[in-house]
Coordinates of C-alpha atoms and ligand atoms in Angstrom, one line a residue:
M1392 CA 37.2 -6.5 5.2
C1393 CA 39.7 -9.4 4.9
G1394 CA 42.8 -10.0 7.7
I1395 CA 46.6 -10.1 7.0
F1396 CA 49.1 -10.9 9.0
A1397 CA 53.0 -11.6 8.1
Y1398 CA 55.9 -12.8 10.3
T1399 CA 59.7 -13.0 9.3
G1400 CA 62.5 -13.0 12.0
E1401 CA 64.2 -15.5 13.7
K1402 CA 61.1 -17.3 15.8
D1403 CA 58.7 -20.1 15.4
A1404 CA 56.3 -18.3 12.7
E1405 CA 53.3 -20.4 13.6
P1406 CA 52.2 -19.8 16.3
L1407 CA 52.7 -15.5 15.7
L1408 CA 50.6 -16.3 12.4
L1409 CA 47.8 -18.1 14.3
E1410 CA 47.9 -15.5 16.6
G1411 CA 47.7 -12.7 14.7
L1412 CA 44.9 -14.3 12.4
S1413 CA 43.0 -15.0 15.9
L1414 CA 43.1 -10.9 16.1
L1415 CA 42.4 -10.3 13.1
E1416 CA 39.5 -12.4 13.1
Y1417 CA 37.0 -9.2 13.9
R1418 CA 37.7 -8.2 10.0
G1419 CA 36.3 -11.1 7.8
Y1420 CA 36.1 -15.2 8.8
D1421 CA 34.8 -17.6 6.5
S1422 CA 37.7 -19.1 6.1
A1423 CA 41.6 -19.2 6.7
G1424 CA 44.9 -19.9 5.7
I1425 CA 48.2 -20.1 5.7
F1426 CA 52.0 -20.8 4.5
M1427 CA 55.2 -21.1 6.1
P1428 CA 58.4 -21.4 3.2
G1429 CA 59.1 -25.3 3.9
K1430 CA 55.3 -26.6 5.2
N1431 CA 52.4 -27.5 3.4
L1432 CA 49.9 -25.0 2.3
V1433 CA 46.9 -25.6 5.4
K1434 CA 43.7 -24.0 4.5
T1435 CA 40.5 -24.4 5.7
S1436 CA 37.2 -23.1 5.5
G1437 CA 35.8 -21.5 9.0
A1438 CA 38.2 -19.9 11.1
V1439 CA 41.3 -19.9 12.9
T1440 CA 40.2 -22.5 15.4
E1441 CA 39.6 -24.7 11.8
L1442 CA 42.8 -23.3 10.7
R1443 CA 45.0 -24.5 13.9
A1444 CA 43.0 -27.9 13.7
K1445 CA 43.6 -28.5 10.1
I1446 CA 47.6 -27.7 10.8
S1447 CA 47.1 -30.1 13.6
K1448 CA 46.1 -32.7 11.7
S1449 CA 48.5 -32.1 9.2
G1450 CA 51.1 -32.9 10.7
I1451 CA 52.8 -29.9 9.2
E1452 CA 54.3 -29.2 13.4
A1453 CA 55.9 -31.7 13.4
S1454 CA 58.8 -30.5 11.0
A1455 CA 61.6 -27.8 11.4
P1456 CA 60.2 -24.3 12.4
S1457 CA 59.4 -22.5 9.8
H1458 CA 61.1 -18.6 10.2
S1459 CA 58.5 -16.9 8.1
G1460 CA 55.5 -16.7 6.9
I1461 CA 52.2 -14.7 6.1
A1462 CA 48.3 -15.9 6.8
H1463 CA 44.8 -15.1 6.0
L1464 CA 41.4 -14.7 6.6
R1465 CA 38.5 -13.9 4.0
W1466 CA 35.3 -12.7 3.8
A1467 CA 34.0 -13.9 0.8
T1468 CA 33.4 -11.4 -2.9
H1469 CA 34.5 -13.1 -5.7
G1470 CA 34.0 -17.2 -5.1
E1471 CA 32.3 -19.5 -2.2
P1472 CA 34.2 -19.2 1.0
T1473 CA 35.1 -22.9 0.7
E1474 CA 39.1 -23.9 1.1
K1475 CA 39.3 -24.2 -2.2
N1476 CA 39.2 -20.4 -2.4
A1477 CA 40.4 -19.6 0.8
H1478 CA 43.8 -17.6 0.7
P1479 CA 46.6 -18.0 0.5
H1480 CA 46.7 -18.7 -3.7
V1481 CA 49.7 -20.7 -5.0
D1482 CA 50.9 -20.4 -8.3
C1483 CA 51.7 -23.4 -10.8
T1484 CA 54.9 -24.0 -9.7
G1485 CA 54.4 -24.0 -5.7
D1486 CA 56.9 -21.5 -5.1
V1487 CA 54.1 -18.1 -4.9
Y1488 CA 51.8 -17.8 -2.9
V1489 CA 49.7 -14.5 -2.4
A1490 CA 47.6 -13.4 0.3
H1491 CA 45.2 -10.5 -0.9
N1492 CA 42.5 -8.5 0.6
G1493 CA 40.7 -6.3 -1.8
I1494 CA 39.5 -6.8 -5.4
I1495 CA 41.3 -7.3 -8.8
E1496 CA 38.9 -6.0 -10.8
N1497 CA 40.5 -6.2 -14.3
F1498 CA 40.8 -10.2 -13.1
R1499 CA 38.9 -11.6 -15.6
E1500 CA 41.0 -10.5 -18.6
L1501 CA 43.8 -11.3 -17.0
K1502 CA 42.6 -14.5 -16.1
E1503 CA 41.3 -15.8 -19.7
A1504 CA 44.8 -14.6 -20.9
L1505 CA 46.7 -16.6 -18.5
L1506 CA 44.5 -20.0 -19.2
K1507 CA 45.4 -19.4 -22.2
R1508 CA 49.4 -19.4 -21.9
G1509 CA 48.5 -22.5 -20.1
H1510 CA 48.3 -21.9 -16.4
T1511 CA 46.1 -23.7 -14.9
F1512 CA 44.1 -22.2 -12.2
K1513 CA 42.5 -24.5 -8.4
S1514 CA 40.5 -21.7 -7.6
E1515 CA 37.4 -19.2 -8.3
T1516 CA 39.4 -15.9 -6.7
D1517 CA 40.5 -13.2 -8.7
T1518 CA 43.8 -13.4 -6.1
E1519 CA 45.2 -16.5 -7.8
T1520 CA 45.8 -14.4 -10.8
L1521 CA 48.1 -12.4 -9.6
A1522 CA 50.7 -15.5 -8.2
H1523 CA 50.0 -17.0 -11.6
L1524 CA 51.6 -13.8 -13.1
I1525 CA 54.2 -13.0 -10.8
E1526 CA 55.6 -16.9 -11.4
E1527 CA 55.7 -15.5 -15.4
G1528 CA 58.3 -13.2 -13.9
L1529 CA 60.1 -15.8 -12.4
T1530 CA 59.8 -17.8 -15.4
V1531 CA 61.2 -14.9 -17.2
G1532 CA 64.4 -14.9 -15.3
K1533 CA 63.4 -11.4 -13.1
S1534 CA 63.7 -11.2 -9.2
F1535 CA 61.1 -12.0 -7.3
E1536 CA 60.7 -7.9 -6.5
E1537 CA 60.5 -7.1 -10.1
S1538 CA 57.9 -9.8 -10.7
V1539 CA 56.1 -8.7 -8.3
V1540 CA 56.0 -4.7 -9.5
E1541 CA 55.8 -6.0 -13.0
T1542 CA 52.4 -7.7 -11.8
L1543 CA 51.2 -5.1 -10.1
R1544 CA 51.8 -2.6 -13.2
Q1545 CA 49.2 -4.5 -14.7
V1546 CA 46.2 -5.3 -12.5
R1547 CA 43.5 -2.6 -11.5
G1548 CA 41.0 -2.5 -8.6
T1549 CA 42.5 -2.5 -5.0
Y1550 CA 44.7 -4.7 -2.6
G1551 CA 46.5 -5.4 0.4
L1552 CA 48.8 -7.9 -0.8
L1553 CA 51.2 -10.1 0.9
I1554 CA 53.4 -12.6 -1.1
S1555 CA 55.9 -15.3 -0.2
Y1556 CA 58.9 -17.0 -2.7
A1557 CA 59.4 -20.0 -1.5
K1558 CA 62.9 -19.6 -3.2
E1559 CA 63.7 -16.7 -1.0
P1560 CA 61.9 -17.4 2.6
D1561 CA 62.7 -14.9 4.3
T1562 CA 61.4 -12.1 2.1
I1563 CA 57.9 -10.9 1.9
I1564 CA 56.8 -8.6 -0.2
T1565 CA 54.0 -6.3 0.2
A1566 CA 52.0 -4.1 -1.6
R1567 CA 49.4 -1.7 -0.7
M1568 CA 46.4 0.6 -3.1
G1569 CA 42.9 0.9 -1.5
S1570 CA 43.5 -2.0 1.6
P1571 CA 45.2 -0.8 4.6
V1572 CA 49.1 -2.6 5.6
V1573 CA 50.9 -1.7 8.6
L1574 CA 55.0 -3.0 9.1
G1575 CA 55.5 -3.3 13.0
I1576 CA 59.1 -3.0 13.7
G1577 CA 61.1 -5.0 15.1
N1578 CA 64.3 -6.2 16.6
G1579 CA 65.4 -8.7 14.3
E1580 CA 61.9 -9.5 13.4
N1581 CA 59.2 -7.9 11.5
F1582 CA 55.4 -7.7 11.2
I1583 CA 52.8 -7.0 8.8
A1584 CA 49.3 -7.0 9.1
S1585 CA 46.1 -4.8 8.0
D1586 CA 45.7 -2.7 11.6
A1587 CA 48.1 -2.5 13.7
T1588 CA 45.7 -4.7 16.6
P1589 CA 48.1 -8.2 16.2
I1590 CA 51.1 -6.2 15.8
L1591 CA 51.0 -4.5 19.6
K1592 CA 52.1 -6.6 21.2
H1593 CA 54.6 -7.7 19.6
T1594 CA 56.5 -4.3 19.4
K1595 CA 54.6 -0.4 19.2
D1596 CA 57.1 1.2 16.0
V1597 CA 54.5 1.1 12.8
V1598 CA 54.7 2.0 9.5
F1599 CA 51.8 3.2 7.5
L1600 CA 51.8 2.5 3.7
N1601 CA 50.3 4.4 1.4
D1602 CA 48.8 3.6 -1.3
G1603 CA 50.8 2.9 -4.4
D1604 CA 53.8 1.0 -1.5
I1605 CA 55.2 -1.8 -1.9
A1606 CA 57.6 -2.8 0.4
I1607 CA 60.2 -5.1 0.3
V1608 CA 60.4 -6.6 4.3
T1609 CA 62.9 -9.1 5.8
A1610 CA 63.6 -9.6 9.2
N1611 CA 66.8 -7.1 10.1
S1612 CA 65.4 -4.5 7.6
Y1613 CA 62.4 -2.9 5.3
R1614 CA 62.3 -1.0 2.1
V1615 CA 59.4 1.2 0.3
R1616 CA 59.3 1.7 -3.3
T1617 CA 56.8 2.4 -5.6
L1618 CA 55.7 1.1 -8.9
K1619 CA 57.9 3.4 -10.7
D1620 CA 61.3 2.8 -9.5
E1621 CA 61.0 5.6 -7.0
S1622 CA 61.9 4.3 -3.4
I1623 CA 60.4 6.4 -0.7
E1624 CA 60.5 7.0 3.2
R1625 CA 58.3 6.2 4.9
P1626 CA 58.0 7.2 8.4
K1627 CA 58.2 4.7 11.3
E1628 CA 55.8 6.0 14.1
T1629 CA 55.1 4.9 17.9
L1630 CA 51.7 4.1 18.5
D1631 CA 50.6 4.6 22.8
W1632 CA 48.0 2.1 22.1
D1633 CA 47.3 -0.7 25.1
V1634 CA 47.0 -4.2 23.8
S1635 CA 44.6 -5.3 26.2
E1636 CA 42.1 -2.9 25.3
A1637 CA 41.9 -4.6 22.6
S1638 CA 41.0 -8.2 24.0
R1639 CA 37.4 -8.6 26.5
G1640 CA 38.5 -8.0 29.8
G1641 CA 36.2 -10.7 31.3
Y1642 CA 33.1 -9.9 29.6
P1643 CA 31.2 -12.8 27.4
H1644 CA 31.4 -10.5 24.3
F1645 CA 33.3 -7.7 23.4
M1646 CA 30.2 -5.7 21.9
L1647 CA 29.5 -5.8 26.1
K1648 CA 33.0 -4.4 26.8
E1649 CA 32.4 -2.0 24.7
I1650 CA 29.4 -0.9 25.6
F1651 CA 30.5 -1.1 29.0
E1652 CA 33.8 1.5 27.9
A1653 CA 30.8 4.3 27.8
P1654 CA 31.8 6.6 30.2
E1655 CA 35.6 6.3 29.0
V1656 CA 34.9 6.4 25.8
L1657 CA 32.7 10.1 26.3
R1658 CA 35.4 11.6 28.8
N1659 CA 38.2 10.6 26.1
A1660 CA 36.3 12.2 23.2
M1661 CA 36.1 15.9 25.4
R1662 CA 39.3 16.0 26.7
G1663 CA 41.5 18.9 26.1
R1664 CA 38.4 19.8 23.9
V1665 CA 36.3 22.1 25.7
I1666 CA 36.8 25.8 27.7
A1667 CA 34.1 25.4 30.2
S1668 CA 34.6 29.0 31.3
E1669 CA 34.0 30.1 28.3
G1670 CA 31.2 28.1 27.1
K1671 CA 33.7 26.7 23.9
A1672 CA 35.3 24.1 22.2
K1673 CA 39.2 23.4 21.1
L1674 CA 39.6 21.3 18.3
G1675 CA 43.3 21.3 17.8
G1676 CA 42.7 18.8 14.5
L1677 CA 41.0 21.3 12.9
E1678 CA 43.0 24.2 13.9
S1679 CA 45.1 23.5 9.9
V1680 CA 42.3 25.3 8.6
A1681 CA 40.3 27.6 10.3
K1682 CA 40.4 30.1 8.7
R1683 CA 38.2 28.1 5.7
L1684 CA 36.1 26.8 8.0
E1685 CA 35.1 30.4 9.2
K1686 CA 33.7 31.0 5.0
I1687 CA 32.0 27.4 5.2
D1688 CA 28.5 28.4 4.6
R1689 CA 26.9 24.4 4.0
I1690 CA 28.5 21.0 5.3
I1691 CA 28.1 17.7 3.5
I1692 CA 28.2 14.5 6.2
V1693 CA 28.7 11.4 4.3
G1694 CA 29.2 8.0 6.0
C1695 CA 27.9 4.3 6.3
G1696 CA 25.4 2.7 8.4
T1697 CA 25.9 3.2 12.2
A1698 CA 28.2 6.2 11.0
Y1699 CA 25.6 7.8 8.9
Y1700 CA 23.0 7.4 11.9
A1701 CA 25.4 9.6 13.5
G1702 CA 25.9 12.0 10.6
L1703 CA 21.9 12.0 11.2
L1704 CA 22.3 13.6 14.8
G1705 CA 25.5 15.6 13.4
E1706 CA 23.0 17.4 11.2
Y1707 CA 20.3 18.6 13.9
L1708 CA 23.9 19.2 15.9
I1709 CA 25.4 21.3 13.8
E1710 CA 22.1 23.0 12.6
N1711 CA 20.7 23.6 15.6
L1712 CA 23.8 25.1 17.6
A1713 CA 25.4 26.8 14.7
G1714 CA 22.8 27.8 11.5
V1715 CA 25.4 26.2 9.2
P1716 CA 22.8 24.0 6.6
V1717 CA 24.0 20.3 7.0
E1718 CA 23.0 18.1 4.6
V1719 CA 23.8 14.0 5.0
E1720 CA 24.1 11.5 2.6
L1721 CA 24.7 7.5 2.3
A1722 CA 28.0 7.7 1.0
S1723 CA 27.2 5.1 -1.3
E1724 CA 24.4 7.6 -2.8
F1725 CA 26.6 10.4 -2.8
R1726 CA 29.9 9.2 -4.5
Y1727 CA 27.8 8.1 -7.8
R1728 CA 24.5 11.0 -7.8
D1729 CA 26.9 14.0 -9.4
A1730 CA 26.3 16.3 -6.4
V1731 CA 26.5 19.9 -6.4
I1732 CA 29.4 21.2 -4.5
G1733 CA 30.7 24.4 -3.9
K1734 CA 33.8 26.5 -3.1
N1735 CA 32.4 26.8 0.1
T1736 CA 31.2 23.6 1.1
A1737 CA 32.6 21.1 3.2
V1738 CA 32.4 17.5 2.9
L1739 CA 32.2 15.6 6.5
A1740 CA 33.4 11.9 6.3
V1741 CA 32.2 9.7 9.7
S1742 CA 33.7 6.3 9.7
Q1743 CA 34.8 4.5 12.7
S1744 CA 37.4 2.2 10.8
G1745 CA 38.6 5.3 8.6
E1746 CA 38.3 2.6 5.7
T1747 CA 34.9 2.4 4.5
L1748 CA 35.5 2.7 0.6
D1749 CA 32.3 4.2 0.4
T1750 CA 33.0 6.8 2.4
L1751 CA 36.5 7.4 1.7
E1752 CA 35.6 7.5 -2.2
A1753 CA 32.3 9.9 -1.2
M1754 CA 35.2 11.8 0.5
R1755 CA 37.3 12.0 -2.2
E1756 CA 34.8 12.6 -4.8
A1757 CA 34.0 15.8 -2.4
K1758 CA 37.7 16.2 -2.6
R1759 CA 37.9 16.5 -6.1
K1760 CA 35.0 19.0 -6.7
G1761 CA 37.0 21.6 -5.0
A1762 CA 35.8 20.7 -1.3
L1763 CA 37.0 20.9 2.5
S1764 CA 37.3 17.2 3.8
L1765 CA 37.0 16.5 7.4
G1766 CA 36.6 13.1 9.3
I1767 CA 35.6 12.0 12.2
V1768 CA 37.6 8.7 12.4
N1769 CA 38.4 6.8 15.1
A1770 CA 41.5 4.2 13.7
V1771 CA 44.4 6.7 14.2
G1772 CA 46.1 6.2 10.1
S1773 CA 43.9 5.1 8.6
T1774 CA 43.4 6.1 5.1
I1775 CA 39.9 8.5 6.0
A1776 CA 42.0 10.1 9.0
R1777 CA 45.5 10.8 6.2
E1778 CA 43.5 11.7 3.2
T1779 CA 41.3 14.5 4.6
D1780 CA 42.5 17.7 5.2
A1781 CA 41.6 17.7 8.7
G1782 CA 39.4 16.0 11.4
V1783 CA 39.1 15.3 15.1
Y1784 CA 40.0 11.7 16.1
N1785 CA 37.3 10.1 18.8
H1786 CA 40.0 8.2 20.4
A1787 CA 37.6 5.6 21.3
G1788 CA 40.2 2.9 21.2
P1789 CA 40.3 -0.1 19.3
E1790 CA 36.5 -1.4 18.4
I1791 CA 36.5 -4.8 18.0
S1792 CA 32.9 -6.2 17.5
V1793 CA 31.5 -5.8 14.6
A1794 CA 28.2 -4.0 15.6
S1795 CA 29.2 -0.4 16.4
T1796 CA 28.6 1.2 20.1
K1797 CA 31.4 3.0 21.6
A1798 CA 32.2 4.2 18.4
F1799 CA 29.0 5.6 17.4
L1800 CA 28.4 7.3 21.2
S1801 CA 31.7 9.0 20.6
Q1802 CA 31.1 9.9 17.1
V1803 CA 27.6 12.0 18.7
T1804 CA 29.7 13.1 21.0
V1805 CA 32.2 14.9 18.8
L1806 CA 29.9 16.1 16.1
A1807 CA 28.0 17.9 19.5
L1808 CA 31.9 19.3 20.2
L1809 CA 31.7 19.8 16.4
G1810 CA 28.4 21.8 16.6
L1811 CA 29.6 24.2 19.3
F1812 CA 33.2 25.0 18.4
L1813 CA 30.9 26.3 15.1
G1814 CA 28.4 27.7 16.7
R1815 CA 30.4 30.1 18.9
S1816 CA 32.4 31.4 15.9
R1817 CA 28.8 32.5 14.5
K1818 CA 24.9 32.3 16.1
L1819 CA 25.4 30.7 19.5
S1820 CA 25.8 33.1 23.3
E1821 CA 28.4 32.7 25.8
K1822 CA 25.2 31.1 28.1
K1823 CA 23.7 28.7 25.8
G1824 CA 27.3 26.8 24.8
I1825 CA 28.3 27.2 28.6
E1826 CA 24.8 25.1 29.6
L1827 CA 26.4 22.4 26.5
V1828 CA 29.5 21.8 27.9
E1829 CA 27.9 22.0 31.7
A1830 CA 25.3 19.3 30.0
L1831 CA 28.6 17.1 28.0
E1832 CA 30.3 16.9 31.1
K1833 CA 27.7 15.4 32.8
L1834 CA 27.4 12.3 30.0
P1835 CA 29.6 10.2 31.5
E1836 CA 27.8 9.4 35.1
L1837 CA 24.8 9.9 33.3
A1838 CA 25.9 7.2 31.1
E1839 CA 26.8 4.7 33.8
K1840 CA 23.6 5.2 35.8
V1841 CA 21.4 3.7 31.9
L1842 CA 24.9 0.8 32.6
A1843 CA 23.4 0.1 36.2
E1844 CA 20.0 -1.1 34.0
S1845 CA 22.3 -4.0 32.1
D1846 CA 20.8 -6.1 34.1
A1847 CA 16.9 -4.8 34.3
I1848 CA 16.7 -4.3 30.2
K1849 CA 18.1 -7.9 30.0
A1850 CA 14.7 -8.9 31.3
I1851 CA 12.8 -7.3 29.1
A1852 CA 15.0 -8.5 26.2
T1853 CA 13.9 -12.1 27.7
K1854 CA 10.9 -11.4 27.6
Y1855 CA 10.7 -10.5 23.4
R1856 CA 13.6 -13.2 23.0
T1857 CA 10.8 -14.8 20.9
A1858 CA 9.6 -11.3 18.9
R1859 CA 9.8 -11.8 14.9
D1860 CA 9.8 -8.0 14.0
F1861 CA 10.2 -4.4 15.7
L1862 CA 8.9 -1.1 14.9
Y1863 CA 11.7 1.5 16.4
I1864 CA 10.1 4.8 16.2
G1865 CA 11.0 8.2 17.6
R1866 CA 10.5 12.2 16.6
K1867 CA 13.2 14.7 16.6
W1868 CA 16.6 13.7 18.4
S1869 CA 14.8 10.2 18.8
Y1870 CA 14.1 9.4 15.2
P1871 CA 18.0 8.6 14.5
M1872 CA 17.8 6.7 17.3
A1873 CA 14.8 5.1 16.1
L1874 CA 17.1 3.7 12.9
E1875 CA 20.1 3.2 15.1
G1876 CA 17.8 1.0 17.6
A1877 CA 16.4 -0.8 14.2
I1878 CA 19.7 -1.2 13.1
K1879 CA 21.7 -3.1 15.9
L1880 CA 18.9 -5.2 16.7
K1881 CA 18.6 -6.7 13.0
E1882 CA 22.2 -7.0 12.9
I1883 CA 23.2 -8.9 15.6
S1884 CA 19.7 -10.7 16.4
Y1885 CA 18.6 -11.3 12.8
V1886 CA 14.9 -10.0 13.6
H1887 CA 13.4 -8.4 11.4
A1888 CA 13.3 -4.5 12.6
E1889 CA 11.8 -1.0 11.3
G1890 CA 13.2 1.8 12.2
T1891 CA 10.8 5.6 11.4
G1892 CA 10.3 8.5 12.4
A1893 CA 6.9 8.6 15.1
G1894 CA 5.0 10.8 12.7
E1895 CA 5.7 8.6 9.8
M1896 CA 4.4 5.9 11.4
K1897 CA 1.0 6.6 9.9
H1898 CA 2.1 6.6 7.0
G1899 CA 2.1 2.6 6.2
P1900 CA 4.2 0.6 9.6
I1901 CA 1.5 0.9 11.4
A1902 CA -0.2 -1.4 9.3
M1903 CA 1.9 -3.9 10.6
I1904 CA 0.8 -3.6 14.2
D1905 CA -1.0 -6.4 16.3
E1906 CA -0.5 -8.2 19.3
S1907 CA 2.4 -9.7 17.8
F1908 CA 4.5 -6.9 17.1
P1909 CA 6.2 -5.0 19.3
T1910 CA 6.7 -1.7 19.4
L1911 CA 10.7 0.0 21.0
A1912 CA 9.9 3.5 21.5
I1913 CA 12.1 6.9 22.1
A1914 CA 10.3 9.2 24.0
P1915 CA 12.3 11.0 26.4
K1916 CA 10.2 14.0 28.0
D1917 CA 12.3 16.7 25.3
S1918 CA 10.0 19.2 23.4
V1919 CA 7.7 16.6 21.2
Y1920 CA 7.4 14.2 24.1
E1921 CA 3.2 14.9 24.0
K1922 CA 3.6 14.4 20.1
T1923 CA 5.6 11.0 20.8
V1924 CA 2.8 9.7 23.7
S1925 CA -0.1 10.1 20.5
N1926 CA 1.9 7.5 18.5
I1927 CA 2.4 5.6 21.2
L1928 CA -1.2 5.7 22.5
E1929 CA -1.7 4.4 18.5
I1930 CA 0.5 1.9 18.6
R1931 CA -1.5 0.4 22.0
A1932 CA -5.4 1.0 20.5
R1933 CA -4.4 -1.6 17.9
K1934 CA -3.1 -3.9 20.7
G1935 CA 0.9 -3.6 19.9
P1936 CA 3.2 -4.3 22.7
V1937 CA 4.5 -1.5 23.7
I1938 CA 8.4 -0.9 25.2
A1939 CA 9.4 2.8 25.8
I1940 CA 12.6 4.8 27.0
A1941 CA 11.4 7.2 29.2
T1942 CA 13.1 9.7 30.9
E1943 CA 13.4 8.7 34.9
G1944 CA 10.1 10.3 36.6
D1945 CA 7.9 10.1 33.9
T1946 CA 5.4 8.3 35.5
R1947 CA 2.5 9.1 33.0
I1948 CA 4.6 6.7 30.6
E1949 CA 3.9 4.1 32.5
E1950 CA 0.3 3.4 32.4
L1951 CA 1.0 3.6 28.1
A1952 CA 4.2 0.9 27.9
E1953 CA 4.1 -2.0 28.9
D1954 CA 8.1 -2.2 29.7
L1955 CA 10.4 0.8 30.8
I1956 CA 13.5 2.1 30.3
Y1957 CA 14.7 4.6 32.3
I1958 CA 17.4 7.0 31.2
P1959 CA 18.2 10.1 33.4
D1960 CA 17.3 13.4 32.2
V1961 CA 20.0 15.1 30.0
L1962 CA 19.9 18.2 27.8
E1963 CA 17.8 17.1 24.9
C1964 CA 20.2 17.6 22.7
L1965 CA 21.8 14.9 24.4
S1966 CA 19.5 12.3 25.4
P1967 CA 20.8 9.8 22.0
V1968 CA 23.7 9.3 24.4
L1969 CA 21.8 8.1 26.4
S1970 CA 19.0 6.1 25.0
A1971 CA 21.8 4.5 22.4
I1972 CA 23.5 2.8 25.1
A1973 CA 20.3 1.5 26.7
L1974 CA 19.1 0.3 22.5
Q1975 CA 23.0 -1.0 21.8
L1976 CA 22.3 -2.8 25.7
F1977 CA 19.0 -4.4 24.4
A1978 CA 20.0 -5.7 21.1
Y1979 CA 22.6 -7.4 23.1
H1980 CA 20.6 -8.7 25.8
L1981 CA 18.3 -9.7 22.7
A1982 CA 21.0 -11.4 20.6
A1983 CA 23.2 -13.1 23.4
G1984 CA 20.0 -14.8 24.5
K1985 CA 19.6 -16.3 21.5
G1986 CA 23.0 -18.0 21.7
L1987 CA 23.8 -15.8 18.7
N1988 CA 27.6 -15.0 18.0
V1989 CA 26.9 -11.7 18.7
D1990 CA 31.0 -10.2 17.6
K1991 CA 30.6 -11.8 15.0
P1992 CA 27.2 -11.7 12.8
R1993 CA 26.7 -13.4 9.8
N1994 CA 27.2 -12.0 6.9
L1995 CA 29.3 -9.2 7.9
A1996 CA 32.7 -7.7 8.3
K1997 CA 34.0 -4.6 10.7
S1998 CA 35.9 -3.3 8.3
V1999 CA 33.9 -2.8 4.5
T2000 CA 36.3 -2.2 1.8
V2001 CA 34.2 -3.2 -0.8
E2002 CA 31.8 -1.2 -2.5
Ligands
F6R800 C1 26.7 -1.2 12.2 C2 27.9 -1.0 11.9 C3 28.2 -0.8 9.9 C4 29.4 0.2 10.6 C5 29.4 0.9 9.5 C6 30.0 2.1 9.1 O1 26.6 -1.4 13.9 O2 28.6 -1.2 12.9 O3 26.9 0.5 10.3 O4 28.6 1.8 11.4 O5 29.5 -0.1 8.3 O6 31.8 1.7 9.2 P1 32.4 2.8 9.5 O7 32.5 3.6 10.7 O8 33.8 1.7 9.9 O9 33.0 3.6 8.5

């Protein structure tokens, strides 16, 4: 949710910290703050631009450079997004500074006790309690490290923490419990961040901390320990990510850039994973659990938002290809509803970030009950990726825009590969397998064709820019797409949109239809085409305008829909990949046309690490 970034080394910390924060802006952005030992704390409501302006005004730039510092971008959970509540938070002495991603669950009790002991609080946040608790340790003569450890022993909750102590300016202590922390290991300098994106420019050598780890980081060293006084070795890994992958590359928004990455993303999801001549999928990430997978008789897919909709397609794909029963559940429901899990059940967590707390906890709950835990994750080294028994990476590259686009395409592709993988060891014939592989391999080229329609889709989106509501309908493979199309539109354009199964329309939603209520019908020429066409006719009979996503060459639908977006013909079960691109472009152009901040919609954050 929030973003943290820290530096300790020989360079001037300020520009590095500000740059690090701006690369983390997609994680959370309602307020920001920075502390560098020897300089005043600067905080602001708003994002990095506001922070930069405030630093210039404060005059702290004029003083001698500081060689370390901690910085934070906040997405409010406790307390309003004001300057006062922005991080870092400071203790009573003005020496201890804490930036925190996560939630301290028992902060009320801790705060009450601290108030009784005479501490004064400057914010309404849970985080400030940590600064005062550390202060108490230091006051009774404990070391910086001991004071932090003692404090963390008292707290319950989640944290990715940065702590700076003005009297030991070269040292930064960081700790992880439920919120990601990555160390970037440089030459005579070290970095700490909530993910690797802002570190890559400086070093590709990283150390991922585990829950319960505390790291003591200086310019030339890092040491990892636990709350129990044990020191631990965490391996250094070298990431092969390209930093330019994380920049906009000439597009007006990351979202558009990421939509246009579709062909490459599809290729990356399939690279090295298909044996075309045998119609088989080869998923190296599942090899370690191959024996258990053979016995699996039920799969539960868990995810949130767009990842959940990808899961719905996964259900259709896996049942269709492999005949294994699949259920899909919202992770936030599954984890609390006491689901029955058998020993031959696999739980599959689908998550771009690999950090979505509800998905992570749903997966942990299933694992506790004995399920085989699997993941389809994009962020390498993320918590879900590390905690599942086995899984498949998306390799879609960093997704910066808050709305998930390329990751969805990749998730659906990997789910199709999983269906093929399970299917070929069960009921799926070689012929059907080969047919699917051939269709999958054509997808990148077909995706190019949909992308080439971007301007035409923009013209349609412009026409509907003032609509206040939208209904999205689809059947069978296009039903999850109706849900996905609607979430995409509402989250970035703030236009009310509702997705429903086309067959469900008569059971309620059709009552809303009139000439001012457009419907986006996903109606490719598939096995349920005729049924969807009947639903379009029902809408037209009530004067509702219809935009249809249809298969190239379908002339019949021209008479029914006011506006048409054509997608190429493709194997029925893969049509969602192509309609998804059209739906993403429609939502993007409608929101961008309204002049909205498409990449960072209000009230949303990229990585949802709170419940
Ligand atoms: C919608 C969107 C969200 C995410 C959801 C899960 O465009 O981006 O609905 O899909 O928050 O996130 P991950 O995949 O990171 O678990």
